Coordinates of C-alpha atoms and ligand atoms in Angstrom, one line a residue:
X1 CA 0.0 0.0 0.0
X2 CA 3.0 2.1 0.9
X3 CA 3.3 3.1 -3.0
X4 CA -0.2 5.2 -2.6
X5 CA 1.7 7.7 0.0
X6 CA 4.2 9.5 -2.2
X7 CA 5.6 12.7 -0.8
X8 CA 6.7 14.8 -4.0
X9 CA 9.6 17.8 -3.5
X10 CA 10.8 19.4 -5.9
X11 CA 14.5 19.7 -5.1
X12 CA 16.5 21.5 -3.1
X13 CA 17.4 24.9 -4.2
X14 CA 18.6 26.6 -0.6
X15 CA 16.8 29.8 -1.3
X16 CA 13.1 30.0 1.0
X17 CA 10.4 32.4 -1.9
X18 CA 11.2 35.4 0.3
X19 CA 13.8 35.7 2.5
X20 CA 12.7 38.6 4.2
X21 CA 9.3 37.6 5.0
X22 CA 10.7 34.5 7.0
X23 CA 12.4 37.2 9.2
X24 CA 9.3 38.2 10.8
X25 CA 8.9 34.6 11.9
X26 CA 9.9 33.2 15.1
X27 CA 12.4 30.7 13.8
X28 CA 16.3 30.2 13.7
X29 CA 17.9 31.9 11.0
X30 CA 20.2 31.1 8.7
X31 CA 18.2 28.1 7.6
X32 CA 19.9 24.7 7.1
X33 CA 17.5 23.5 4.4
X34 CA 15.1 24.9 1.8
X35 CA 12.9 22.3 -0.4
X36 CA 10.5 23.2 -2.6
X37 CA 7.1 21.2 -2.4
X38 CA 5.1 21.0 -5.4
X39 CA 2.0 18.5 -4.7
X40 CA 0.0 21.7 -3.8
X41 CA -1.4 23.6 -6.9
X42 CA -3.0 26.7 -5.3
X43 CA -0.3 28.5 -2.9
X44 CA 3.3 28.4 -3.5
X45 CA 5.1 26.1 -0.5
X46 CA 8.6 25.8 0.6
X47 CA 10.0 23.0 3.7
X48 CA 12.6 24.6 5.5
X49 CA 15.0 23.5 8.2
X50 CA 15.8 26.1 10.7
X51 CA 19.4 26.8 11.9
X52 CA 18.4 24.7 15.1
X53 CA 17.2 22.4 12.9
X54 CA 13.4 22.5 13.2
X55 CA 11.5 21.7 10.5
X56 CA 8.5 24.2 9.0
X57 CA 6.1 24.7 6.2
X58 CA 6.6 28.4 4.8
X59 CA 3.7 29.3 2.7
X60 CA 3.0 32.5 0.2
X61 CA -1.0 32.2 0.0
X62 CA -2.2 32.7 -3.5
X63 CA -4.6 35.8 -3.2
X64 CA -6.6 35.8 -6.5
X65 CA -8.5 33.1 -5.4
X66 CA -8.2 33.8 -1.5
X67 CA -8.7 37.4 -1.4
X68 CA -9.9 37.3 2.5
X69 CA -6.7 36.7 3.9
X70 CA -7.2 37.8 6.8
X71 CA -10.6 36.1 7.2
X72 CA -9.0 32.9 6.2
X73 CA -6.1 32.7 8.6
X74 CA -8.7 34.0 11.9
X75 CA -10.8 30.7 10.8
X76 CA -8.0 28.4 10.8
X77 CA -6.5 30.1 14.2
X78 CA -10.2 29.1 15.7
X79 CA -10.2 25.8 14.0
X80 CA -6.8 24.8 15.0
X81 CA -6.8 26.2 18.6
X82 CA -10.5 24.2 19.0
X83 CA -8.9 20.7 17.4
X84 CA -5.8 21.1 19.7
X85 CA -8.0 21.3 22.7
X86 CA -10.3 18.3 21.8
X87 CA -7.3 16.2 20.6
X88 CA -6.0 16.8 24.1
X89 CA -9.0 16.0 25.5
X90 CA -9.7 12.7 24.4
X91 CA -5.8 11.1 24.4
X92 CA -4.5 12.6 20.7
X93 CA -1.8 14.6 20.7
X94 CA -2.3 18.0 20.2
X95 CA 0.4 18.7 17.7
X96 CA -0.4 16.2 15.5
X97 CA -3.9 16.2 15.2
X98 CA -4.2 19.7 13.1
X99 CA -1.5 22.3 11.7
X100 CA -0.4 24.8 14.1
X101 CA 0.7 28.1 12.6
X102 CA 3.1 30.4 14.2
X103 CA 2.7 34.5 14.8
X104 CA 4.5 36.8 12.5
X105 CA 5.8 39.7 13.8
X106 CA 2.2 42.0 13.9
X107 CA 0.8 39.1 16.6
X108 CA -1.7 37.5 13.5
X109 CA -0.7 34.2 11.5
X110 CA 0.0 36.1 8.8
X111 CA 2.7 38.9 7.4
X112 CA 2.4 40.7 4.1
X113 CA 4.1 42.6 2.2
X114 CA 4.5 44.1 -1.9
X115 CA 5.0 40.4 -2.8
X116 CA 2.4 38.6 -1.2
X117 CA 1.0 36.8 2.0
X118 CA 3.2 34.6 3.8
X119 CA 2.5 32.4 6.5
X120 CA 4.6 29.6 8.8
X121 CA 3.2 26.1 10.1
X122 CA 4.8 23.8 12.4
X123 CA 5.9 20.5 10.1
X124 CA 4.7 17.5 11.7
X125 CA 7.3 15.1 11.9
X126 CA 7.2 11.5 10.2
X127 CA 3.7 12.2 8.4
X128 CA 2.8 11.3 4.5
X129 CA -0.3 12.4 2.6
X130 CA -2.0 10.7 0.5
X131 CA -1.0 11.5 -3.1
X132 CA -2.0 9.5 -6.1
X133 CA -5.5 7.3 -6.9
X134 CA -7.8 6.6 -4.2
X135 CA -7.6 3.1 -2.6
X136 CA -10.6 1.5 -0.5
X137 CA -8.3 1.5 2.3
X138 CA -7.4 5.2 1.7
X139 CA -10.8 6.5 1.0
X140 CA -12.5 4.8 4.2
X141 CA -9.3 6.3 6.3
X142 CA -9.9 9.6 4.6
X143 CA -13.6 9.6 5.6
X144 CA -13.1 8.6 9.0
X145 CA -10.6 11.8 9.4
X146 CA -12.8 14.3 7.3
X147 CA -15.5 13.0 9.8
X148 CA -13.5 13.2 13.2
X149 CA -12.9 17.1 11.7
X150 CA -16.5 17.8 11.5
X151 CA -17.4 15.5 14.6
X152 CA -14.4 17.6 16.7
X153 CA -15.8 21.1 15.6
X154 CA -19.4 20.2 16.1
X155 CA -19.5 22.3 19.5
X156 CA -17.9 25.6 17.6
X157 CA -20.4 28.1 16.9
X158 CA -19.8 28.5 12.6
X159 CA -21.1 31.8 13.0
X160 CA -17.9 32.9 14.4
X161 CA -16.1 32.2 11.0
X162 CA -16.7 34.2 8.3
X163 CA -17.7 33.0 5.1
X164 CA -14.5 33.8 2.9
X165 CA -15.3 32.3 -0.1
X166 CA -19.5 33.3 -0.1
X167 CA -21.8 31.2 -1.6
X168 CA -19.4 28.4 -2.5
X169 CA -22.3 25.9 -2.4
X170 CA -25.1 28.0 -3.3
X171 CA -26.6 26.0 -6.0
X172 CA -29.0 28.0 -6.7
X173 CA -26.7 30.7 -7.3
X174 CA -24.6 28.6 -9.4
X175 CA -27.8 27.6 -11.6
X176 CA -28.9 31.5 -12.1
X177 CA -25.0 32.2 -13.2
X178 CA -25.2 29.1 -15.5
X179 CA -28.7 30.1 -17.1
X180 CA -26.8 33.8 -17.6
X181 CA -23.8 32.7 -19.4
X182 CA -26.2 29.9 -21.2
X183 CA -28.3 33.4 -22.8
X184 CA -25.4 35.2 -23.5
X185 CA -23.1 32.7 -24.8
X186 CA -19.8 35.1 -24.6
X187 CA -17.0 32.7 -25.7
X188 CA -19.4 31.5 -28.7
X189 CA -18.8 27.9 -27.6
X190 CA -23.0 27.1 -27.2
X191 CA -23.2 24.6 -30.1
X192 CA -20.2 22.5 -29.0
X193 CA -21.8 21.6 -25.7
X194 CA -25.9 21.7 -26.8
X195 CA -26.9 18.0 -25.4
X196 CA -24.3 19.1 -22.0
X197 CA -26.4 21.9 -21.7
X198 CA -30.1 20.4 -22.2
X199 CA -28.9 17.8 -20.0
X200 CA -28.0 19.9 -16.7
X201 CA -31.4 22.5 -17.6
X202 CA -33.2 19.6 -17.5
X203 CA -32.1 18.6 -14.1
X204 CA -32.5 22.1 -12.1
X205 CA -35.5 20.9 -9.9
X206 CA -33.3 17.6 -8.9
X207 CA -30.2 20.1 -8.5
X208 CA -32.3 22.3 -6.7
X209 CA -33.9 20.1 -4.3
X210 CA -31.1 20.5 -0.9
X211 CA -31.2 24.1 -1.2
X212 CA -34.9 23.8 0.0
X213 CA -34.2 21.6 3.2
X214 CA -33.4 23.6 6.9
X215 CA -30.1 22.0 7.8
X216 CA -27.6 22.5 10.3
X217 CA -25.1 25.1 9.4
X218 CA -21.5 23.7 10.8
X219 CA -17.9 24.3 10.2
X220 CA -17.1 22.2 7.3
X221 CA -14.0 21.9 5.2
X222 CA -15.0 22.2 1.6
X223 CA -12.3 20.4 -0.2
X224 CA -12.1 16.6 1.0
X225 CA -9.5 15.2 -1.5
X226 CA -8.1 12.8 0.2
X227 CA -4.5 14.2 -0.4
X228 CA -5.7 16.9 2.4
X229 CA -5.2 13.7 5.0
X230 CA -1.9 13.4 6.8
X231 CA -0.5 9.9 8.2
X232 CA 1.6 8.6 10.2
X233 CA 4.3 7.7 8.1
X234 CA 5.1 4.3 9.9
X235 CA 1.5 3.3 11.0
X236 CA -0.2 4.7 8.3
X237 CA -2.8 5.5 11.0
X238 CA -4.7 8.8 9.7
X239 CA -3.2 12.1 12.3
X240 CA -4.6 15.7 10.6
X241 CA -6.4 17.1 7.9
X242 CA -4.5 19.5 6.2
X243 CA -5.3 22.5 3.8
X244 CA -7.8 24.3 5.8
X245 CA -8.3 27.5 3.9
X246 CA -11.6 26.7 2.6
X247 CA -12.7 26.2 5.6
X248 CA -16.2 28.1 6.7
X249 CA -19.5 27.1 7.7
X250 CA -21.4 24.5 5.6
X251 CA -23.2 21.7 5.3
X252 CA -22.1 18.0 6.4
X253 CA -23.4 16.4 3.2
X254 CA -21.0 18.5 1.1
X255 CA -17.7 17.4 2.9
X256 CA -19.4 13.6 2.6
X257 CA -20.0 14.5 -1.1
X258 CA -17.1 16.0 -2.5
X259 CA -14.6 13.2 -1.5
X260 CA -17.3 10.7 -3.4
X261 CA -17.2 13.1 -6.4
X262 CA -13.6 13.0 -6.6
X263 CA -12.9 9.8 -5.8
X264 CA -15.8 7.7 -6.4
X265 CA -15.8 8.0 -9.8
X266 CA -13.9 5.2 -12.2
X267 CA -12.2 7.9 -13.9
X268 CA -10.1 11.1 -13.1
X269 CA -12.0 14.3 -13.2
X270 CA -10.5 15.6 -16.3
X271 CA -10.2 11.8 -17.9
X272 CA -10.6 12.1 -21.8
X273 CA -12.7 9.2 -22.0
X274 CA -15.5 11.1 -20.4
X275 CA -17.6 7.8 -21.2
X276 CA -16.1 5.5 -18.9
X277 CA -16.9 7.6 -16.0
X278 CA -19.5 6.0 -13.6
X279 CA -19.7 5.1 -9.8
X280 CA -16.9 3.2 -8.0
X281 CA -19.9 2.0 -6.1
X282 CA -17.2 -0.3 -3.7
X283 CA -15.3 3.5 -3.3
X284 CA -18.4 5.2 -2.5
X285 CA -19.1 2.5 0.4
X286 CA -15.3 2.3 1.5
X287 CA -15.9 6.1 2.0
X288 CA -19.4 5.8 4.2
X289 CA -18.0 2.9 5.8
X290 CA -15.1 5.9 7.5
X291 CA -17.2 9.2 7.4
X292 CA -20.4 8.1 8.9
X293 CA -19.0 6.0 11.9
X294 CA -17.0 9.1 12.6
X295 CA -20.2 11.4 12.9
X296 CA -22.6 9.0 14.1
X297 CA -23.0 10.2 17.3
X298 CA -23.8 14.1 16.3
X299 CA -25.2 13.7 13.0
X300 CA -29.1 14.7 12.4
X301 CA -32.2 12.7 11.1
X302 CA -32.2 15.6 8.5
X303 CA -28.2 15.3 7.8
X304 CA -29.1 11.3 7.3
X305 CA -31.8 12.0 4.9
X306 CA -29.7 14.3 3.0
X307 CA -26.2 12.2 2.9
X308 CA -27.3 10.8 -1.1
X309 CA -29.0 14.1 -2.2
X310 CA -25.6 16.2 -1.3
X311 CA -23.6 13.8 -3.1
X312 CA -25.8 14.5 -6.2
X313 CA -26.3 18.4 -5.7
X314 CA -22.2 18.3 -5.5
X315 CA -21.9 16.3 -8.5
X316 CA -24.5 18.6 -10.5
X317 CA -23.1 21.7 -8.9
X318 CA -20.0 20.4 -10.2
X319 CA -21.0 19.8 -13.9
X320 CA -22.5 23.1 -14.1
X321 CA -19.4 25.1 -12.7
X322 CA -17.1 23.5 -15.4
X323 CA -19.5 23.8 -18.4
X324 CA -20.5 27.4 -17.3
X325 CA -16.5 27.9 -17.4
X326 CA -16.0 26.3 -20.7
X327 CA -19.3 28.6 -22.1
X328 CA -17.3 31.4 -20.6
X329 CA -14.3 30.8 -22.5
X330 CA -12.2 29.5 -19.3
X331 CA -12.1 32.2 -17.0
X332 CA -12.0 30.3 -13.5
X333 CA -10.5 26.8 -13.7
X334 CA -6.9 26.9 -15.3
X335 CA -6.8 24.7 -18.6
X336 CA -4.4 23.0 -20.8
X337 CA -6.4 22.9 -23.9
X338 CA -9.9 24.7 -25.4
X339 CA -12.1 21.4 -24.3
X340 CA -10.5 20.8 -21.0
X341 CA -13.5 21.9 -18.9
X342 CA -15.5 20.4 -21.7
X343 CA -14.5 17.1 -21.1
X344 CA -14.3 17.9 -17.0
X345 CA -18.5 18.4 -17.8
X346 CA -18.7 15.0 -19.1
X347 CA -16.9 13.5 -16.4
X348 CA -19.4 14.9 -13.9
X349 CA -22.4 13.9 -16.0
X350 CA -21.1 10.2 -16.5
X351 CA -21.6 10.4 -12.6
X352 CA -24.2 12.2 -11.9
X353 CA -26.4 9.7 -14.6
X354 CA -24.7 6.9 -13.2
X355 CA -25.6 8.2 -9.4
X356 CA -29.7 8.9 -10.2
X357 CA -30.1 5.4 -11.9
X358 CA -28.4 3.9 -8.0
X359 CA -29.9 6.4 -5.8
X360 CA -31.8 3.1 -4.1
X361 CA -28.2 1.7 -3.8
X362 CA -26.4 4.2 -2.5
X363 CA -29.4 5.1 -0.1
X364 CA -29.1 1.7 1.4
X365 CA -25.6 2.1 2.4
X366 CA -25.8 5.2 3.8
X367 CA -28.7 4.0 6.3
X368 CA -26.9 1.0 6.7
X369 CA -27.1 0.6 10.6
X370 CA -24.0 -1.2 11.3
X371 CA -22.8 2.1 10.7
X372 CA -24.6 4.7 13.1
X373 CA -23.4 2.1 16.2
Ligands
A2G401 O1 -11.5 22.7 -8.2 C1 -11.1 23.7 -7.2 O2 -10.3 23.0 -6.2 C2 -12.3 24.3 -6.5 N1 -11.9 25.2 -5.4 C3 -13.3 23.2 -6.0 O3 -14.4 23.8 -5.5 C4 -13.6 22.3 -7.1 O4 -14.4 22.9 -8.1 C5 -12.4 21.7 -7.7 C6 -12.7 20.8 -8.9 O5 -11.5 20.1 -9.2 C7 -12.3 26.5 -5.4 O6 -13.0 26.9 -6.3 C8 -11.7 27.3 -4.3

């Protein structure tokens, strides 16, 4: 199993992105060691070894998608202080159980200057992520840890964070912007993707349906790849989920559905051979059978009801995003060629088809009792 937990760096260069930043850090200057780490695709991230030879994440936060930096960084401080003190609560420890961030220079976990945002984390020692194609084993540990997040910030009020990317799940929203850039058809791309678009207006009542349900509004982490869990690098036992900046109140079915969406489905999101794509209906139980057990004993008749309907809202909010991009002429998701978020669409139809014909399957798993003990 070992070859699913690849740590990728990108060499060693000796240089950290800005020197002068790292001085308004508390660590040990001259550093021993600068690697940079390239398995993240958003922020820009460098491993340094301190002259005392302490070990740290240095980070320079990408701001034209995270504009609310400041925002960002207050959640994670109340996200991280709250984990630490549950973790030490109930026998984990604290230091491995969620990133800790250290104060720049101004007292906040975050220093700025002309060139960018920059922040420092403690590196946890002997820890792995998991990189690569989702196994069974992986998935159902990543669901048990995206649930233990969820379960361990169910007693944190969400209305203290704020809502730094808003309406990231609005579907409705979503719909009314897709509908927009359907009529005015900007990047003259309309006739390429006709049956795409038919497909998804014709499914706006389905797509529309969570958005009318009361839920509970919790602190949720948005973006449950399964590369944002870290583990013990000898026991493989799951420690801390990582990449918190999307983190902001939200619903429990979207963290259950976006790891399914990614990882459920027999092909890649951006796979060429849109047709193949389906549900992994083994991966999608491998998943329940970690996330659910983990939330068992806070989660909601409502949340229960909802588990299967957020997985297909996600999957439709999904197809929507990428085919509104593609009408748009790709202004949000980077690309590598005209039909990329063309083919990312049919990806996320292949699924979403697949997941209203097995509804009745993949209701009966997620009721499965054995699994709210
Ligand atoms: O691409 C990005 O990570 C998106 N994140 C996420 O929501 C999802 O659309 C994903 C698809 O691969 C943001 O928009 C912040």
């Amino acid at each position: 199993m070992l070859e699913h937990f690849i740590f990728k760096l990108r060499g060693s260069n000796n240089l950290p992105m800005d020197e002068k930043a790292l001085t308004q850090f508390p660590i040990a200057l001259p550093l021993k060691e600068v690697k940079a780490l390239t398995n993240g695709i958003i922020n820009t991230t460098d491993l340094i070894t301190a002259a005392d030879g302490q070990k740290y994440i240095f980070q320079k936060i990408n701001t034209n998608i995270f504009k609310n930096t400041e925002g960002m960084m207050k959640n994670i401080d109340i996200v991280t202080t709250h984990i630490r003190e549950k973790a030490a609560k109930s026998g984990r420890d604290p230091e491995r159980a969620t990133l800790h961030f250290l104060p720049a220079s101004n007292n906040t976990l975050l220093y700025k200057n002309e060139n960018g945002a920059y922040r420092v984390s403690k590196y946890i020692a002997n820890t792995v992520s998991f990189e690569g194609k989702a196994t069974e084993k992986s998935l159902e540990m990543a669901g048990r840890s995206f649930g233990t997040f969820i379960k361990d910030l169910s007693d944190l009020d969400a209305s203290l964070l704020s809502e730094t990317l808003p309406n990231f799940h609005n579907t409705p929203m979503r719909i009314a912007h897709f509908l927009e850039t359907v009529k005015s058809n900007p990047a003259n791309r309309l006739d390429s993707a006709r049956e795409d678009v038919d497909y998804l207006i014709s499914l706006i009542d389905e797509g529309s349906k969570l958005s009318k349900i009361k839920l509970p509004l919790r602190v949720t982490h948005n973006d449950t790849k399964t590369s944002n869990v870290l583990v013990d690098k000898t026991t493989l036992e799951p420690l801390a989920v990582i990449d918190l900046d999307t983190v902001m109140p939200g619903l429990l079915c979207h963290d259950f559905a976006d790891s399914i969406r990614y990882s459920a489905n027999y092909v890649a999101e951006d796979e060429k051979e849109y047709y193949r794509a389906g549900l992994d209906i083994d991966m999608y139980k491998a998943y329940a059978k970690g996330f659910i057990p983990a939330v068992s004993s806070i989660i909601t008749k409502e949340e229960i009801d909802t588990l299967v309907q957020g997985v297909i809202t996600i999957v439709y909010e999904q197809a929507i995003r990428f085919l509104d991009d593609y009408l748009a002429g790709d202004v949000y998701y980077h690309t590598q060629y005209s039909e990329h978020n063309l083919v990312r669409t049919r990806t996320q139809i292949g699924l979403l088809r697949d997941m209203l014909k097995r509804r009745n399957e993949m209701e009966a798993i997620a009721r499965d009792p054995s699994l709210y003990k």
